[in-house]
XYZ file of C-alpha atoms in Angstrom:
335
model
C -29.218 10.780 -11.891
C -28.991 7.116 -10.908
C -27.631 4.876 -13.635
C -29.311 1.493 -14.079
C -27.151 -1.557 -14.810
C -28.460 -4.817 -16.286
C -28.181 -7.815 -13.992
C -24.562 -8.897 -13.717
C -23.130 -5.700 -15.242
C -22.696 -3.665 -12.048
C -18.965 -2.843 -12.003
C -18.408 -3.378 -8.260
C -17.848 -6.551 -6.249
C -19.914 -6.179 -3.084
C -19.738 -9.883 -2.161
C -16.044 -10.690 -2.069
C -15.255 -13.940 -0.306
C -18.369 -13.641 1.851
C -18.378 -16.245 4.606
C -16.174 -18.681 2.670
C -12.696 -17.291 3.241
C -9.736 -19.052 1.654
C -7.057 -20.301 4.030
C -4.058 -18.029 3.606
C -1.544 -20.623 4.839
C 0.882 -17.965 5.985
C 4.421 -19.204 6.634
C 4.999 -20.777 10.033
C 1.283 -21.226 10.581
C 0.846 -17.516 11.374
C -2.680 -16.348 12.107
C -2.101 -12.820 10.811
C 0.251 -11.369 8.211
C 1.123 -7.842 9.358
C 2.427 -5.473 6.716
C 3.874 -2.016 7.370
C 3.947 0.636 4.650
C 6.055 3.789 4.819
C 4.889 6.386 2.307
C 7.615 8.546 0.745
C 5.902 11.551 -0.861
C 8.213 14.434 0.010
C 9.393 16.268 -3.086
C 6.557 14.887 -5.188
C 3.634 16.791 -3.675
C 1.757 19.707 -5.228
C 4.069 22.699 -5.460
C 4.395 25.607 -7.864
C 8.088 24.660 -8.046
C 6.925 21.447 -9.738
C 4.765 23.294 -12.261
C 1.521 22.886 -10.306
C -1.105 25.613 -10.103
C -1.215 25.579 -6.306
C 0.624 24.417 -3.208
C -0.100 21.190 -1.303
C -2.849 21.169 1.341
C -3.375 17.440 2.011
C -2.241 15.553 5.149
C -0.670 18.520 6.892
C -0.412 19.343 10.588
C -3.003 22.104 10.571
C -6.007 22.914 8.393
C -4.867 24.821 5.344
C -5.997 25.610 1.845
C -4.015 25.393 -1.351
C -2.344 28.690 -2.238
C -2.831 29.255 -5.951
C 0.282 30.425 -7.751
C 2.294 30.670 -4.531
C 4.520 28.453 -2.421
C 3.368 27.497 1.077
C 6.612 27.360 3.035
C 4.905 26.045 6.172
C 3.604 23.011 4.285
C 6.877 22.572 2.419
C 8.847 22.431 5.657
C 6.437 19.867 7.127
C 7.105 17.625 4.144
C 10.841 18.292 4.382
C 10.829 17.070 7.976
C 9.831 13.660 6.671
C 12.989 13.073 4.660
C 15.356 15.104 6.849
C 14.405 13.497 10.184
C 11.316 11.280 10.080
C 12.691 8.613 7.750
C 15.788 8.050 9.830
C 13.848 7.802 13.088
C 11.419 5.256 11.648
C 14.229 3.303 10.031
C 15.965 2.969 13.383
C 12.780 1.684 15.062
C 12.252 -0.995 12.421
C 15.931 -1.929 12.176
C 16.233 -2.383 15.950
C 13.439 -4.960 15.827
C 14.393 -6.581 12.552
C 10.995 -5.782 11.028
C 10.657 -5.589 7.226
C 8.403 -3.130 5.451
C 7.326 -1.797 2.081
C 7.989 1.733 0.895
C 5.338 3.351 -1.274
C 7.681 5.703 -3.114
C 6.627 8.620 -5.304
C 9.037 8.473 -8.243
C 9.970 12.155 -8.064
C 10.536 11.799 -4.313
C 12.859 8.840 -4.829
C 14.774 10.740 -7.501
C 15.284 13.703 -5.177
C 16.313 11.567 -2.162
C 19.103 9.175 -3.228
C 20.387 8.771 0.337
C 16.974 7.602 1.494
C 16.754 5.111 -1.372
C 20.201 3.739 -0.569
C 19.267 3.290 3.101
C 15.980 1.560 2.242
C 17.788 -0.819 -0.099
C 20.446 -1.497 2.525
C 17.637 -2.459 4.923
C 16.230 -4.777 2.215
C 12.904 -2.977 2.219
C 10.643 -3.356 -0.777
C 10.233 -0.120 -2.718
C 6.906 -0.162 -4.552
C 5.741 2.620 -6.840
C 3.466 5.338 -5.482
C 3.117 6.827 -9.000
C 5.055 9.744 -10.448
C 3.621 12.513 -8.268
C 1.597 12.873 -5.059
C -1.323 14.527 -6.844
C -4.976 13.710 -7.519
C -5.085 11.508 -10.610
C -8.882 11.610 -10.701
C -8.433 15.098 -12.151
C -6.239 13.928 -15.057
C -7.218 12.402 -18.374
C -6.246 8.760 -19.094
C -3.530 9.729 -21.585
C -1.736 11.905 -19.036
C -2.073 9.277 -16.327
C -0.698 6.622 -18.690
C 2.305 8.862 -19.382
C 2.842 9.388 -15.641
C 2.816 5.629 -15.024
C 5.427 5.108 -17.729
C 7.613 7.916 -16.375
C 7.174 6.687 -12.805
C 8.451 3.220 -13.670
C 11.381 4.634 -15.639
C 12.453 7.041 -12.885
C 11.872 4.420 -10.180
C 14.092 1.956 -12.039
C 16.839 4.552 -12.436
C 16.665 5.583 -8.771
C 16.359 2.095 -7.250
C 18.278 -0.026 -9.732
C 15.279 -2.232 -10.464
C 11.651 -1.749 -11.525
C 8.840 -1.775 -8.955
C 6.821 -4.956 -8.471
C 4.003 -3.267 -6.560
C 1.851 -0.212 -7.275
C -0.228 2.200 -5.185
C -1.424 5.540 -6.511
C -3.514 6.552 -3.499
C -5.276 9.504 -5.115
C -6.235 7.281 -8.026
C -8.718 7.570 -10.882
C -11.292 5.199 -12.322
C -8.688 4.332 -14.970
C -5.709 3.610 -12.717
C -5.935 -0.178 -12.388
C -6.618 -0.663 -16.087
C -3.605 1.484 -16.975
C -1.368 -0.290 -14.456
C -2.343 -3.678 -15.884
C -1.887 -2.324 -19.401
C 1.662 -1.259 -18.515
C 2.373 -4.700 -17.059
C 5.096 -6.109 -14.844
C 3.388 -5.622 -11.466
C 2.812 -8.539 -9.108
C 0.103 -6.533 -7.319
C -1.484 -3.160 -6.729
C -2.912 -1.799 -3.480
C -5.460 0.759 -4.680
C -8.238 -0.888 -2.683
C -9.451 -0.923 0.905
C -12.080 -3.621 0.397
C -10.855 -6.737 2.210
C -8.703 -8.346 4.903
C -7.118 -10.694 2.359
C -5.562 -10.411 -1.105
C -7.859 -11.181 -4.015
C -7.753 -11.615 -7.771
C -9.477 -9.152 -10.086
C -10.288 -9.609 -13.765
C -9.150 -6.561 -15.730
C -10.285 -6.943 -19.338
C -9.361 -10.628 -19.338
C -6.137 -10.252 -17.357
C -5.946 -11.750 -13.867
C -4.518 -9.098 -11.551
C -3.711 -9.494 -7.840
C -4.918 -6.850 -5.387
C -3.439 -6.479 -1.894
C -5.852 -4.145 -0.085
C -4.352 -1.234 1.839
C -5.792 0.641 4.828
C -7.063 4.079 5.776
C -8.096 3.162 9.318
C -4.791 1.605 10.476
C -3.161 4.719 9.093
C -1.324 7.599 10.730
C -3.024 9.977 8.306
C -5.806 10.027 10.863
C -3.538 12.061 13.141
C -4.016 15.037 10.839
C -7.586 14.718 9.597
C -10.950 15.234 11.270
C -11.119 11.583 12.352
C -7.804 11.926 14.120
C -5.834 9.943 16.636
C -4.223 11.490 19.660
C -0.655 10.709 20.706
C -1.722 7.698 22.780
C -4.466 6.084 20.739
C -2.890 4.936 17.446
C -0.971 2.051 18.997
C -4.011 1.114 21.090
C -6.209 1.009 17.981
C -3.658 -1.126 16.118
C -3.327 -3.492 19.061
C -7.086 -3.979 19.348
C -7.314 -4.638 15.615
C -4.545 -7.226 15.813
C -6.154 -8.947 18.801
C -9.424 -9.444 16.916
C -7.676 -10.594 13.745
C -5.682 -13.115 15.779
C -8.938 -14.511 17.172
C -10.452 -14.762 13.699
C -7.186 -15.993 12.248
C -7.191 -19.080 14.433
C -9.701 -20.491 11.936
C -8.985 -18.470 8.791
C -5.810 -16.341 8.826
C -6.052 -12.668 7.920
C -3.872 -9.790 6.699
C -3.386 -6.475 8.506
C -1.883 -3.408 6.847
C -0.481 -0.396 8.711
C 0.110 2.862 6.831
C 2.778 5.344 7.946
C 4.091 8.655 6.607
C 7.556 10.072 7.219
C 6.287 13.547 8.109
C 3.597 12.168 10.456
C 4.782 9.076 12.347
C 8.343 10.322 12.004
C 7.601 12.979 14.635
C 8.966 12.018 18.089
C 5.685 11.736 19.996
C 4.056 9.608 17.320
C 7.150 7.484 16.777
C 7.219 6.766 20.504
C 3.618 5.576 20.324
C 4.253 3.494 17.200
C 7.112 1.800 19.038
C 4.576 0.244 21.399
C 2.858 -1.603 18.564
C 6.153 -2.616 16.988
C 7.048 -4.267 20.287
C 3.736 -6.146 20.221
C 4.315 -7.699 16.801
C 8.083 -8.211 17.000
C 8.634 -11.878 17.749
C 4.911 -12.635 18.172
C 4.561 -16.374 17.469
C 1.280 -15.993 15.566
C 2.286 -13.004 13.427
C 4.162 -12.983 10.137
C 5.587 -9.504 9.481
C 6.289 -9.286 5.764
C 6.803 -6.980 2.842
C 3.879 -6.651 0.474
C 5.813 -8.309 -2.320
C 6.380 -11.337 -0.063
C 2.652 -11.593 0.606
C 1.938 -11.260 -3.121
C 4.369 -14.028 -4.024
C 2.981 -16.270 -1.313
C -0.609 -15.692 -2.445
C 0.281 -16.322 -6.065
C 1.739 -19.688 -5.071
C -0.959 -20.789 -2.629
C -3.897 -19.246 -4.517
C -2.874 -18.915 -8.183
C -5.138 -16.993 -10.504
C -5.981 -20.156 -12.426
C -7.921 -21.430 -9.393
C -9.964 -18.263 -8.962
C -10.289 -16.774 -12.441
C -9.989 -19.731 -14.825
C -11.211 -17.616 -17.716
C -8.527 -14.956 -17.238
C -4.827 -14.964 -18.059
C -2.132 -14.149 -15.502
C 0.855 -12.977 -17.585
C 3.147 -13.301 -14.553
C 2.094 -16.839 -13.598
C 5.436 -18.295 -14.647
C 7.151 -16.082 -12.063
C 5.372 -17.844 -9.189
C 5.150 -21.547 -10.078
C 3.576 -24.192 -7.923
C 0.143 -25.531 -7.103
C -1.795 -24.599 -4.007
C -2.185 -27.248 -1.310
C -5.664 -28.740 -1.434
C -6.684 -27.555 2.027
C -5.878 -23.962 1.086
C -9.106 -23.861 -0.883
C -11.364 -25.618 1.610
C -14.597 -23.702 1.999
C -13.477 -21.025 -0.443
C -15.645 -19.846 -3.303
C -13.929 -18.318 -6.358
C -14.743 -14.677 -7.046
C -16.466 -13.780 -10.272
């Protein structure tokens, strides 16, 4: 049954910035901010060892179904490849080119992989929270999800030595953003795929920054029905960057790239990814940044007070400074 909403009460923003994009003013005059995410989910996925009813069946190398009450050793070993081999291969590729990135880390995965955490911190990568577990939170009640968020932050802080500043659940619920804002302390979340730029969202009177993520510039498409082949991922990314650079000459854009240890960490895919890394490394019109760096920049150039004057940003004091006047030229605040 279709639900009718009074005018102005529809809970989705279908307009966004429209044709009046704000000027991002990326550092160095970059036309595109490119942001790489490496998802660390191994050890936090569905598994009867973790008390789940069934084994994991999502983002695996071959079509499979969840085995209820039983372990799936084939799936387990695919995930294990990510932390045993994939992480270290990807780390070498990014380190060789001096490219920063953000880790979306499942708290239980970080807890079970201290060597990985130490290496990521040594590389000065941002480690954002990917929630407590790699499970479908749309199936959980708000109270359980709230508890998982609290536990995720606590475990993350213990494993990494500091709390996360960014959040991405991935398999989120309709309550996730509200609960994340309720918990507090996050400069941004990325549970959105709705734009090529960051944007502010009003969450019950609180101004909250959203840095959209991506499912198209994402290696998950290697293993789903809309898949890439071994040659086409880097070509797709390169074409996307070329168009964004053209558009960014007038109004700069943001481009996210999503990677998984057990997927892009495989040799053939890592070799293809290397092609795109070589494209962006040292590109004069590209700013490669961590998500937290983009969030801090946006908070300075486009503070919430300019876009949501009726909302309160509890973290505003952490990113002081007024936006340059030309940053807002032609831009229309979002409601």
